[in-house]
Tab-separated table of N, CA and C in Angstrom:
chain	number	residue	atom	x	y	z
N	1	MET	N	119.145	66.859	5.736
N	1	MET	CA	119.554	68.265	5.757
N	1	MET	C	118.610	69.122	5.746
N	2	GLU	N	119.266	70.504	6.198
N	2	GLU	CA	117.840	71.082	6.936
N	2	GLU	C	117.764	71.808	5.606
N	3	TYR	N	116.529	72.124	5.345
N	3	TYR	CA	115.526	73.257	4.243
N	3	TYR	C	115.222	74.959	5.369
N	4	PRO	N	115.809	75.928	5.397
N	4	PRO	CA	114.912	77.338	5.471
N	4	PRO	C	113.024	76.473	5.146
N	5	GLN	N	112.455	77.919	5.955
N	5	GLN	CA	110.921	77.123	6.739
N	5	GLN	C	110.697	77.006	5.212
N	6	ASP	N	110.214	77.979	4.178
N	6	ASP	CA	109.471	78.123	3.276
N	6	ASP	C	110.196	77.495	2.306
N	7	VAL	N	110.840	76.774	2.504
N	7	VAL	CA	111.406	75.554	1.144
N	7	VAL	C	110.459	74.977	1.685
N	8	GLU	N	110.802	74.093	3.289
N	8	GLU	CA	109.875	73.070	3.953
N	8	GLU	C	108.678	72.795	3.232
N	9	LEU	N	107.857	74.138	3.703
N	9	LEU	CA	106.548	74.510	3.247
N	9	LEU	C	106.266	73.788	1.746
N	10	ILE	N	106.757	74.665	0.697
N	10	ILE	CA	107.399	73.372	-0.418
N	10	ILE	C	106.808	72.451	-1.209
N	11	ILE	N	108.270	71.759	0.041
N	11	ILE	CA	108.277	70.298	-0.005
N	11	ILE	C	106.727	69.821	0.692
N	12	THR	N	106.869	69.437	1.489
N	12	THR	CA	105.443	69.077	2.034
N	12	THR	C	104.473	69.589	1.541
N	13	SER	N	104.058	70.317	0.622
N	13	SER	CA	102.450	71.060	-0.002
N	13	SER	C	102.628	69.548	-1.435
N	14	LEU	N	104.408	69.948	-1.745
N	14	LEU	CA	104.225	68.925	-3.075
N	14	LEU	C	103.816	67.717	-2.889
N	15	THR	N	104.341	67.053	-1.787
N	15	THR	CA	104.946	66.203	-1.863
N	15	THR	C	102.563	65.166	-1.442
N	16	LYS	N	102.103	66.417	-0.515
N	16	LYS	CA	100.749	65.963	0.069
N	16	LYS	C	100.489	65.972	-1.744
N	17	GLU	N	100.668	67.196	-2.849
N	17	GLU	CA	99.535	67.038	-3.570
N	17	GLU	C	100.069	65.471	-4.898
N	18	LYS	N	101.139	65.128	-4.552
N	18	LYS	CA	102.522	64.266	-5.079
N	18	LYS	C	101.125	63.125	-4.080
N	19	ARG	N	101.207	62.624	-3.930
N	19	ARG	CA	100.082	61.240	-2.885
N	19	ARG	C	98.798	61.557	-3.112
N	20	GLU	N	98.527	62.804	-3.503
N	20	GLU	CA	96.849	62.949	-4.115
N	20	GLU	C	96.885	62.235	-5.255
N	21	LEU	N	97.369	62.590	-6.376
N	21	LEU	CA	97.765	62.136	-7.369
N	21	LEU	C	98.293	60.467	-8.038
N	22	LEU	N	98.655	60.544	-7.211
N	22	LEU	CA	98.864	59.222	-6.755
N	22	LEU	C	98.067	58.037	-6.547
N	23	ASP	N	97.549	58.760	-5.749
N	23	ASP	CA	95.581	57.940	-5.478
N	23	ASP	C	94.521	57.912	-6.833
N	24	LYS	N	94.477	58.948	-7.312
N	24	LYS	CA	93.778	59.079	-8.333
N	24	LYS	C	94.601	58.549	-9.401
N	25	VAL	N	95.611	58.354	-9.240
N	25	VAL	CA	96.546	56.955	-10.982
N	25	VAL	C	96.571	55.300	-10.455
N	26	SER	N	96.405	55.153	-9.022
N	26	SER	CA	96.001	53.683	-8.981
N	26	SER	C	93.890	54.045	-8.911
N	27	GLU	N	93.744	54.932	-8.530
N	27	GLU	CA	92.340	54.431	-8.141
N	27	GLU	C	91.967	54.537	-10.662
N	28	ILE	N	92.349	54.592	-11.079
N	28	ILE	CA	92.366	54.783	-12.701
N	28	ILE	C	92.740	52.783	-13.055
N	29	ASP	N	93.478	53.189	-12.813
N	29	ASP	CA	94.265	51.655	-12.338
N	29	ASP	C	93.892	50.165	-12.034
N	30	LYS	N	93.240	50.720	-11.173
N	30	LYS	CA	91.778	50.007	-10.432
N	30	LYS	C	90.948	49.838	-12.005
N	31	ALA	N	90.610	50.872	-12.115
N	31	ALA	CA	89.056	50.722	-13.221
N	31	ALA	C	90.251	50.069	-14.995
N	32	ILE	N	91.056	50.339	-15.563
N	32	ILE	CA	92.179	49.549	-16.439
N	32	ILE	C	91.394	48.040	-16.327
N	33	LYS	N	92.063	47.316	-14.436
N	33	LYS	CA	92.261	46.478	-14.347
N	33	LYS	C	90.745	45.850	-14.440
N	34	ARG	N	89.764	46.791	-14.184
N	34	ARG	CA	88.426	45.687	-13.729
N	34	ARG	C	87.754	45.883	-15.356
N	35	ILE	N	88.075	46.235	-16.164
N	35	ILE	CA	87.411	46.206	-17.571
N	35	ILE	C	88.335	45.836	-18.190
N	36	LYS	N	89.690	45.914	-18.254
N	36	LYS	CA	90.357	44.616	-18.869
N	36	LYS	C	90.833	42.941	-18.316
N	37	TYR	N	89.345	42.901	-17.311
N	37	TYR	CA	89.443	41.714	-16.787
N	37	TYR	C	88.188	40.794	-16.762
N	38	GLY	N	87.087	42.252	-17.314
N	38	GLY	CA	85.698	42.046	-17.331
N	38	GLY	C	85.421	41.787	-16.170
N	39	ASN	N	85.777	42.561	-14.875
N	39	ASN	CA	85.186	42.493	-13.918
N	39	ASN	C	84.329	43.751	-13.315
N	40	LEU	N	84.191	45.055	-14.587
N	40	LEU	CA	82.757	45.606	-14.539
N	40	LEU	C	82.228	45.225	-15.385
N	41	ASN	N	80.405	45.583	-14.994
N	41	ASN	CA	79.442	45.289	-15.466
N	41	ASN	C	79.361	46.129	-16.490
N	42	VAL	N	78.785	46.259	-17.887
N	42	VAL	CA	78.727	46.726	-18.844
N	42	VAL	C	77.260	46.291	-19.279
N	43	ARG	N	76.370	47.166	-19.068
N	43	ARG	CA	75.434	46.819	-19.900
N	43	ARG	C	74.845	47.767	-20.764
N	44	LEU	N	74.251	46.893	-21.241
N	44	LEU	CA	73.879	47.565	-22.895
N	44	LEU	C	72.532	47.723	-23.424
N	45	SER	N	71.640	46.843	-23.171
N	45	SER	CA	70.624	46.196	-23.613
N	45	SER	C	69.046	47.749	-22.894
N	46	LYS	N	68.268	47.565	-23.105
N	46	LYS	CA	67.533	48.806	-23.566
N	46	LYS	C	67.541	48.772	-21.917
N	47	GLY	N	66.359	50.313	-21.573
N	47	GLY	CA	65.815	50.276	-20.988
N	47	GLY	C	66.129	49.915	-18.934
N	48	ILE	N	67.879	50.408	-19.454
N	48	ILE	CA	68.559	50.019	-18.819
N	48	ILE	C	69.264	52.059	-17.785
N	49	THR	N	68.464	52.303	-16.773
N	49	THR	CA	69.038	53.862	-16.501
N	49	THR	C	70.491	53.964	-15.935
N	50	ASN	N	71.108	54.930	-16.063
N	50	ASN	CA	72.446	55.331	-15.042
N	50	ASN	C	72.215	55.253	-13.534
N	51	GLU	N	70.844	55.210	-12.986
N	51	GLU	CA	70.966	55.213	-12.007
N	51	GLU	C	70.997	53.138	-12.009
N	52	SER	N	70.390	52.593	-11.911
N	52	SER	CA	70.314	51.894	-12.006
N	52	SER	C	71.584	50.398	-12.484
N	53	ASN	N	71.842	50.791	-13.011
N	53	ASN	CA	73.089	50.698	-13.905
N	53	ASN	C	74.436	50.449	-12.563
N	54	ILE	N	74.861	51.899	-12.353
N	54	ILE	CA	76.046	52.210	-10.788
N	54	ILE	C	75.631	50.848	-9.920
N	55	ALA	N	74.297	50.887	-8.972
N	55	ALA	CA	73.695	50.320	-7.978
N	55	ALA	C	73.471	48.878	-8.202
N	56	GLU	N	73.820	48.062	-9.771
N	56	GLU	CA	73.784	46.756	-9.988
N	56	GLU	C	75.477	46.496	-10.845
N	57	SER	N	76.001	47.597	-10.500
N	57	SER	CA	77.152	47.339	-11.080
N	57	SER	C	77.926	47.124	-9.661
N	58	GLU	N	77.563	47.651	-8.768
N	58	GLU	CA	78.965	47.352	-8.001
N	58	GLU	C	78.502	45.836	-7.059
N	59	THR	N	76.869	45.431	-7.234
N	59	THR	CA	76.502	44.329	-6.584
N	59	THR	C	77.199	42.736	-7.282
N	60	THR	N	76.888	43.050	-8.813
N	60	THR	CA	77.205	41.681	-9.708
N	60	THR	C	78.451	42.191	-10.352
N	61	GLN	N	78.987	43.055	-10.640
N	61	GLN	CA	81.044	43.262	-10.572
N	61	GLN	C	81.614	41.948	-10.519
N	62	LYS	N	81.236	40.873	-9.490
N	62	LYS	CA	82.184	40.111	-8.613
N	62	LYS	C	81.534	38.585	-9.782
N	63	GLN	N	80.101	38.598	-9.638
N	63	GLN	CA	79.000	37.877	-10.299
N	63	GLN	C	79.339	37.685	-11.972
N	64	GLN	N	80.005	38.911	-12.534
N	64	GLN	CA	80.661	39.091	-14.582
N	64	GLN	C	81.579	39.075	-14.758
N	65	ALA	N	82.235	38.309	-13.466
N	65	ALA	CA	83.754	38.806	-14.062
N	65	ALA	C	84.011	37.503	-15.536
N	66	PHE	N	85.306	38.559	-16.196
N	66	PHE	CA	85.001	37.764	-17.805
N	66	PHE	C	85.613	36.943	-17.440
N	67	PRO	N	85.906	35.173	-18.116
N	67	PRO	CA	86.750	34.375	-18.294
N	67	PRO	C	87.489	34.286	-19.039
N	68	LEU	N	88.539	35.156	-19.239
N	68	LEU	CA	89.519	35.336	-19.478
N	68	LEU	C	90.241	34.123	-20.355
N	69	LYS	N	90.843	33.194	-19.641
N	69	LYS	CA	91.756	32.302	-19.884
N	69	LYS	C	90.667	30.487	-20.308
N	70	ALA	N	89.504	30.873	-20.381
N	70	ALA	CA	88.697	29.773	-20.231
N	70	ALA	C	88.448	29.952	-21.913
N	71	ASP	N	87.457	28.248	-22.714
N	71	ASP	CA	87.298	28.541	-24.243
N	71	ASP	C	86.817	29.719	-24.527
N	72	LEU	N	87.476	29.836	-26.310
N	72	LEU	CA	86.733	30.656	-26.983
N	72	LEU	C	85.251	30.474	-26.833
N	73	LYS	N	83.943	29.023	-26.669
N	73	LYS	CA	83.432	29.281	-26.956
N	73	LYS	C	82.586	29.752	-25.819
N	74	VAL	N	83.742	29.361	-24.815
N	74	VAL	CA	82.943	30.020	-22.873
N	74	VAL	C	82.566	31.692	-23.131
N	75	GLN	N	83.927	31.979	-23.771
N	75	GLN	CA	83.767	33.270	-23.720
N	75	GLN	C	82.669	34.014	-24.946
N	76	VAL	N	82.857	33.719	-25.119
N	76	VAL	CA	81.294	34.253	-26.508
N	76	VAL	C	79.835	34.028	-25.603
N	77	ILE	N	79.552	33.270	-25.117
N	77	ILE	CA	78.317	32.316	-24.270
N	77	ILE	C	78.097	33.877	-23.341
N	78	LYS	N	79.354	34.290	-22.336
N	78	LYS	CA	79.746	35.210	-21.710
N	78	LYS	C	79.472	36.626	-21.798
N	79	ILE	N	79.867	37.358	-23.443
N	79	ILE	CA	80.090	37.900	-24.372
N	79	ILE	C	78.091	38.346	-24.499
N	80	PHE	N	77.684	36.823	-24.356
N	80	PHE	CA	75.954	37.171	-24.866
N	80	PHE	C	75.191	37.178	-23.259
N	81	GLU	N	75.516	36.959	-22.481
N	81	GLU	CA	75.115	37.026	-21.086
N	81	GLU	C	74.716	39.047	-20.607
N	82	ILE	N	76.404	39.008	-20.441
N	82	ILE	CA	76.721	40.345	-20.583
N	82	ILE	C	75.935	41.585	-21.142
N	83	LEU	N	75.841	41.537	-22.521
N	83	LEU	CA	75.141	42.121	-23.847
N	83	LEU	C	73.858	41.991	-22.964
N	84	GLY	N	73.072	41.224	-22.714
N	84	GLY	CA	71.731	40.892	-23.105
N	84	GLY	C	71.453	40.607	-24.108
N	85	GLY	N	71.274	40.904	-25.078
N	85	GLY	CA	70.008	40.816	-26.986
N	85	GLY	C	70.934	40.818	-27.490
N	86	SER	N	70.024	40.673	-28.581
N	86	SER	CA	70.812	39.894	-30.351
N	86	SER	C	71.983	40.684	-30.347
N	87	CYS	N	72.952	40.085	-31.219
N	87	CYS	CA	74.168	40.954	-31.614
N	87	CYS	C	74.538	40.107	-33.082
N	88	GLN	N	75.181	41.142	-33.262
N	88	GLN	CA	75.489	41.175	-34.586
N	88	GLN	C	76.617	41.172	-34.367
N	89	THR	N	77.492	40.203	-35.302
N	89	THR	CA	78.990	39.606	-35.022
N	89	THR	C	79.898	40.341	-36.024
N	90	GLN	N	80.964	41.531	-35.433
N	90	GLN	CA	81.662	42.233	-36.383
N	90	GLN	C	82.866	42.051	-36.351
N	91	ARG	N	83.988	41.808	-37.268
N	91	ARG	CA	85.618	41.755	-36.810
N	91	ARG	C	85.646	43.113	-36.892
N	92	HIS	N	86.937	43.907	-36.233
N	92	HIS	CA	87.326	44.837	-35.516
N	92	HIS	C	88.720	44.918	-36.126
N	93	SER	N	89.460	45.658	-37.212
N	93	SER	CA	90.733	45.212	-37.763
N	93	SER	C	91.324	45.907	-36.177
N	94	GLY	N	90.865	46.310	-35.957
N	94	GLY	CA	92.238	47.294	-35.069
N	94	GLY	C	92.134	46.437	-33.010
N	95	THR	N	90.827	45.828	-33.096
N	95	THR	CA	91.315	45.484	-31.824
N	95	THR	C	92.247	44.134	-31.210
N	96	GLY	N	93.499	43.804	-32.714
N	96	GLY	CA	93.926	42.267	-32.325
N	96	GLY	C	93.914	41.083	-32.143
N	97	ILE	N	91.903	41.018	-32.246
N	97	ILE	CA	92.269	40.025	-32.049
N	97	ILE	C	91.917	39.032	-33.513
N	98	ASN	N	92.306	37.918	-33.382
N	98	ASN	CA	93.035	36.595	-34.534
N	98	ASN	C	92.043	35.785	-34.232
N	99	HIS	N	90.379	35.258	-34.021
N	99	HIS	CA	90.105	34.063	-33.652
N	99	HIS	C	88.964	34.374	-34.188
N	100	ASN	N	88.737	33.043	-34.684
N	100	ASN	CA	87.798	33.260	-36.169
N	100	ASN	C	86.689	32.552	-34.899
N	101	LEU	N	85.914	33.971	-34.611
N	101	LEU	CA	84.478	33.930	-33.760
N	101	LEU	C	83.378	32.943	-34.854
N	102	ARG	N	83.609	33.479	-36.490
N	102	ARG	CA	82.263	32.792	-37.020
N	102	ARG	C	81.970	31.548	-36.921
N	103	GLU	N	83.590	30.944	-37.149
N	103	GLU	CA	83.220	28.688	-36.881
N	103	GLU	C	82.929	28.546	-35.332
N	104	THR	N	83.587	29.537	-34.289
N	104	THR	CA	82.834	29.418	-32.789
N	104	THR	C	81.131	30.104	-33.026
N	105	LEU	N	80.551	30.502	-33.694
N	105	LEU	CA	79.062	31.190	-33.862
N	105	LEU	C	78.881	29.677	-34.599
N	106	ARG	N	79.424	29.385	-35.469
N	106	ARG	CA	78.555	27.625	-35.591
N	106	ARG	C	78.688	26.731	-35.067
N	107	ASN	N	79.760	26.292	-34.277
N	107	ASN	CA	79.418	25.277	-33.808
N	107	ASN	C	78.217	25.660	-32.161
N	108	LEU	N	78.121	26.933	-31.745
N	108	LEU	CA	77.681	27.491	-30.760
N	108	LEU	C	76.125	26.734	-31.140
N	109	ASN	N	76.060	27.203	-33.121
N	109	ASN	CA	74.466	27.214	-33.136
N	109	ASN	C	74.478	25.808	-33.340
N	110	LYS	N	75.266	24.451	-33.546
N	110	LYS	CA	75.217	23.293	-34.068
N	110	LYS	C	74.779	23.013	-32.882
N	111	HIS	N	74.852	23.685	-32.161
N	111	HIS	CA	74.286	22.804	-30.116
N	111	HIS	C	73.000	23.077	-30.114
N	112	GLU	N	72.299	24.231	-30.477
N	112	GLU	CA	71.822	25.135	-29.796
N	112	GLU	C	72.009	25.412	-28.967
N	113	ILE	N	72.404	25.796	-28.423
N	113	ILE	CA	72.993	27.500	-27.716
N	113	ILE	C	72.472	28.618	-27.825
N	114	LEU	N	72.987	28.807	-29.413
N	114	LEU	CA	72.876	30.208	-30.202
N	114	LEU	C	71.295	29.568	-31.332
N	115	LYS	N	70.842	30.829	-31.597
N	115	LYS	CA	70.140	30.565	-33.335
N	115	LYS	C	71.019	31.803	-33.818
N	116	LEU	N	70.410	31.669	-35.301
N	116	LEU	CA	70.958	32.734	-35.821
N	116	LEU	C	69.446	34.007	-36.920
N	117	LEU	N	69.363	34.843	-36.230
N	117	LEU	CA	67.997	35.781	-36.736
N	117	LEU	C	68.046	36.264	-38.267
N	118	GLN	N	67.200	35.485	-39.487
N	118	GLN	CA	66.818	36.162	-40.355
N	118	GLN	C	65.892	36.651	-40.695
N	119	PRO	N	65.800	37.065	-41.696
N	119	PRO	CA	64.047	37.515	-42.286
N	119	PRO	C	63.936	35.947	-43.000
N	120	LYS	N	62.711	35.907	-43.101
N	120	LYS	CA	62.157	34.107	-44.154
N	120	LYS	C	62.656	35.021	-45.543
N	121	GLY	N	63.238	33.486	-46.252
N	121	GLY	CA	63.205	33.589	-47.496
N	121	GLY	C	64.742	33.836	-47.703
N	122	THR	N	65.565	34.097	-46.433
N	122	THR	CA	66.443	34.689	-47.712
N	122	THR	C	67.485	33.411	-46.388
N	123	GLN	N	69.149	33.480	-46.955
N	123	GLN	CA	70.465	32.241	-46.537
N	123	GLN	C	71.194	33.061	-45.978
N	124	ARG	N	71.176	34.385	-45.725
N	124	ARG	CA	72.287	35.053	-44.362
N	124	ARG	C	71.326	35.452	-43.462
N	125	GLY	N	72.083	35.310	-42.253
N	125	GLY	CA	71.153	35.818	-40.522
N	125	GLY	C	71.576	36.474	-40.722
N	126	LEU	N	71.075	37.829	-39.810
N	126	LEU	CA	71.216	39.382	-39.147
N	126	LEU	C	72.145	39.206	-37.879
N	127	TYR	N	71.677	38.545	-36.758
N	127	TYR	CA	72.082	38.405	-35.920
N	127	TYR	C	72.210	37.549	-34.543
N	128	TRP	N	72.941	37.843	-34.178
N	128	TRP	CA	73.151	35.797	-33.702
N	128	TRP	C	72.312	36.057	-31.697
N	129	VAL	N	71.220	35.306	-31.498
N	129	VAL	CA	70.817	35.462	-29.592
N	129	VAL	C	70.893	33.985	-29.063
N	130	LYS	N	70.378	33.881	-28.167
N	130	LYS	CA	70.877	32.288	-27.398
N	130	LYS	C	69.192	32.367	-27.244
N	131	THR	N	69.185	30.682	-27.315
N	131	THR	CA	68.052	30.172	-27.554
N	131	THR	C	67.016	30.071	-26.541
N	132	GLU	N	67.855	30.303	-25.027
N	132	GLU	CA	66.693	30.699	-24.121
N	132	GLU	C	66.272	31.846	-23.886
N	133	TRP	N	66.849	32.751	-24.292
N	133	TRP	CA	65.907	34.085	-24.898
N	133	TRP	C	64.299	34.067	-25.704
N	134	LEU	N	64.250	33.339	-26.082
N	134	LEU	CA	63.402	33.224	-27.582
N	134	LEU	C	61.636	31.821	-26.800
N	135	GLU	N	60.584	32.560	-27.482
N	135	GLU	CA	60.010	32.092	-26.196
N	135	GLU	C	58.617	31.659	-27.469
N	136	GLU	N	57.683	30.866	-27.088
N	136	GLU	CA	56.663	30.635	-28.446
N	136	GLU	C	57.447	29.306	-29.024
N	137	ASN	N	57.996	28.366	-29.089
N	137	ASN	CA	58.723	27.357	-29.233
N	137	ASN	C	59.939	28.123	-30.350
N	138	GLY	N	60.598	28.424	-30.048
N	138	GLY	CA	61.341	29.502	-30.495
N	138	GLY	C	61.756	30.010	-31.532
N	139	THR	N	60.092	30.467	-32.134
N	139	THR	CA	60.055	31.266	-33.284
N	139	THR	C	59.529	33.292	-32.905
N	140	ARG	N	59.497	33.198	-31.627
N	140	ARG	CA	59.994	34.970	-30.906
N	140	ARG	C	60.588	35.507	-29.492
N	141	LEU	N	61.273	36.458	-30.557
N	141	LEU	CA	62.379	36.773	-28.933
N	141	LEU	C	61.496	37.350	-28.090
N	142	LYS	N	62.228	37.429	-26.821
N	142	LYS	CA	61.423	38.204	-25.567
N	142	LYS	C	61.511	39.353	-25.784
N	143	GLU	N	60.555	39.913	-24.767
N	143	GLU	CA	61.330	41.287	-25.461
N	143	GLU	C	62.117	42.426	-24.798
N	144	GLN	N	62.948	41.906	-23.755
N	144	GLN	CA	63.974	42.248	-22.667
N	144	GLN	C	65.090	42.239	-23.524
N	145	HIS	N	65.226	41.056	-24.593
N	145	HIS	CA	66.141	41.041	-25.745
N	145	HIS	C	66.678	41.158	-26.570
N	146	LYS	N	65.931	42.328	-27.033
N	146	LYS	CA	65.403	42.977	-28.078
N	146	LYS	C	66.259	43.964	-27.757
N	147	PHE	N	67.013	44.318	-29.149
N	147	PHE	CA	67.451	46.053	-29.219
N	147	PHE	C	67.011	47.341	-29.207
N	148	GLU	N	67.007	48.168	-29.082
N	148	GLU	CA	66.207	49.905	-29.536
N	148	GLU	C	65.918	49.830	-31.072
N	149	GLY	N	64.451	49.725	-31.165
N	149	GLY	CA	64.571	50.000	-32.864
N	149	GLY	C	64.008	48.450	-32.914
N	150	PHE	N	64.819	47.262	-32.330
N	150	PHE	CA	63.468	46.538	-32.510
N	150	PHE	C	62.588	46.118	-34.211
N	151	ASP	N	61.693	46.804	-32.746
N	151	ASP	CA	60.127	46.425	-33.787
N	151	ASP	C	60.124	47.235	-34.971
N	152	LEU	N	60.971	48.282	-35.140
N	152	LEU	CA	60.775	48.776	-36.718
N	152	LEU	C	61.374	48.239	-37.683
N	153	LEU	N	62.437	47.728	-37.100
N	153	LEU	CA	63.035	46.871	-38.572
N	153	LEU	C	62.198	45.608	-38.664
N	154	PHE	N	62.043	44.843	-37.723
N	154	PHE	CA	61.320	43.580	-37.973
N	154	PHE	C	59.817	43.113	-37.189
N	155	SER	N	59.076	41.956	-37.569
N	155	SER	CA	58.161	42.269	-37.117
N	155	SER	C	58.046	40.299	-36.832
N	156	ASP	N	57.207	39.822	-36.086
N	156	ASP	CA	57.716	38.150	-35.272
N	156	ASP	C	56.808	37.753	-36.751
N	157	ASP	N	56.471	37.686	-37.985
N	157	ASP	CA	55.934	37.242	-38.760
N	157	ASP	C	56.968	37.308	-40.596
N	158	MET	N	57.717	38.139	-39.662
N	158	MET	CA	59.215	38.010	-41.233
N	158	MET	C	59.934	37.800	-41.202
N	159	ILE	N	60.219	37.006	-39.397
N	159	ILE	CA	61.677	36.607	-39.605
N	159	ILE	C	61.458	35.030	-38.916
N	160	GLU	N	62.631	34.106	-38.037
N	160	GLU	CA	62.742	32.915	-38.558
N	160	GLU	C	64.489	32.663	-37.910
N	161	PHE	N	64.514	31.983	-36.856
N	161	PHE	CA	65.776	31.817	-36.145
N	161	PHE	C	66.029	30.093	-36.801
N	162	LYS	N	66.991	30.135	-36.832
N	162	LYS	CA	68.156	28.658	-36.983
N	162	LYS	C	69.391	28.904	-36.477
């Protein structure tokens, strides 16, 4: 069908704009898939700048693929590796995840893959850490794995790892 020149120009312009928007939507879909499948490298530990995060994210995205179909224990260990520091486990009702992480963490603790940081003299632990992050025979957390403000809350003589 033939259109007048001004209508043809409008159609061409709108088609070009449509292609540009579809390209942007495609990029957003790719980003969503990277986040969803764990290919996006999220660095949450202290001392990491945005510049180093951008440079590292491109080179380590393939190495940081999240094992979605793996056993829950493997997924938990991968989360600790991605975060790179001591973590609290909290169940958020909005996530829709119905896994019992408590038993998984206890099992990893039983096999000495994870340790529970707790103040001396208490029965309740506060943070989970990987055993390989400890030094001095498992009595001290390495500096690079401490979260921001860790030294303000704890000193080495008032905590233990069980």
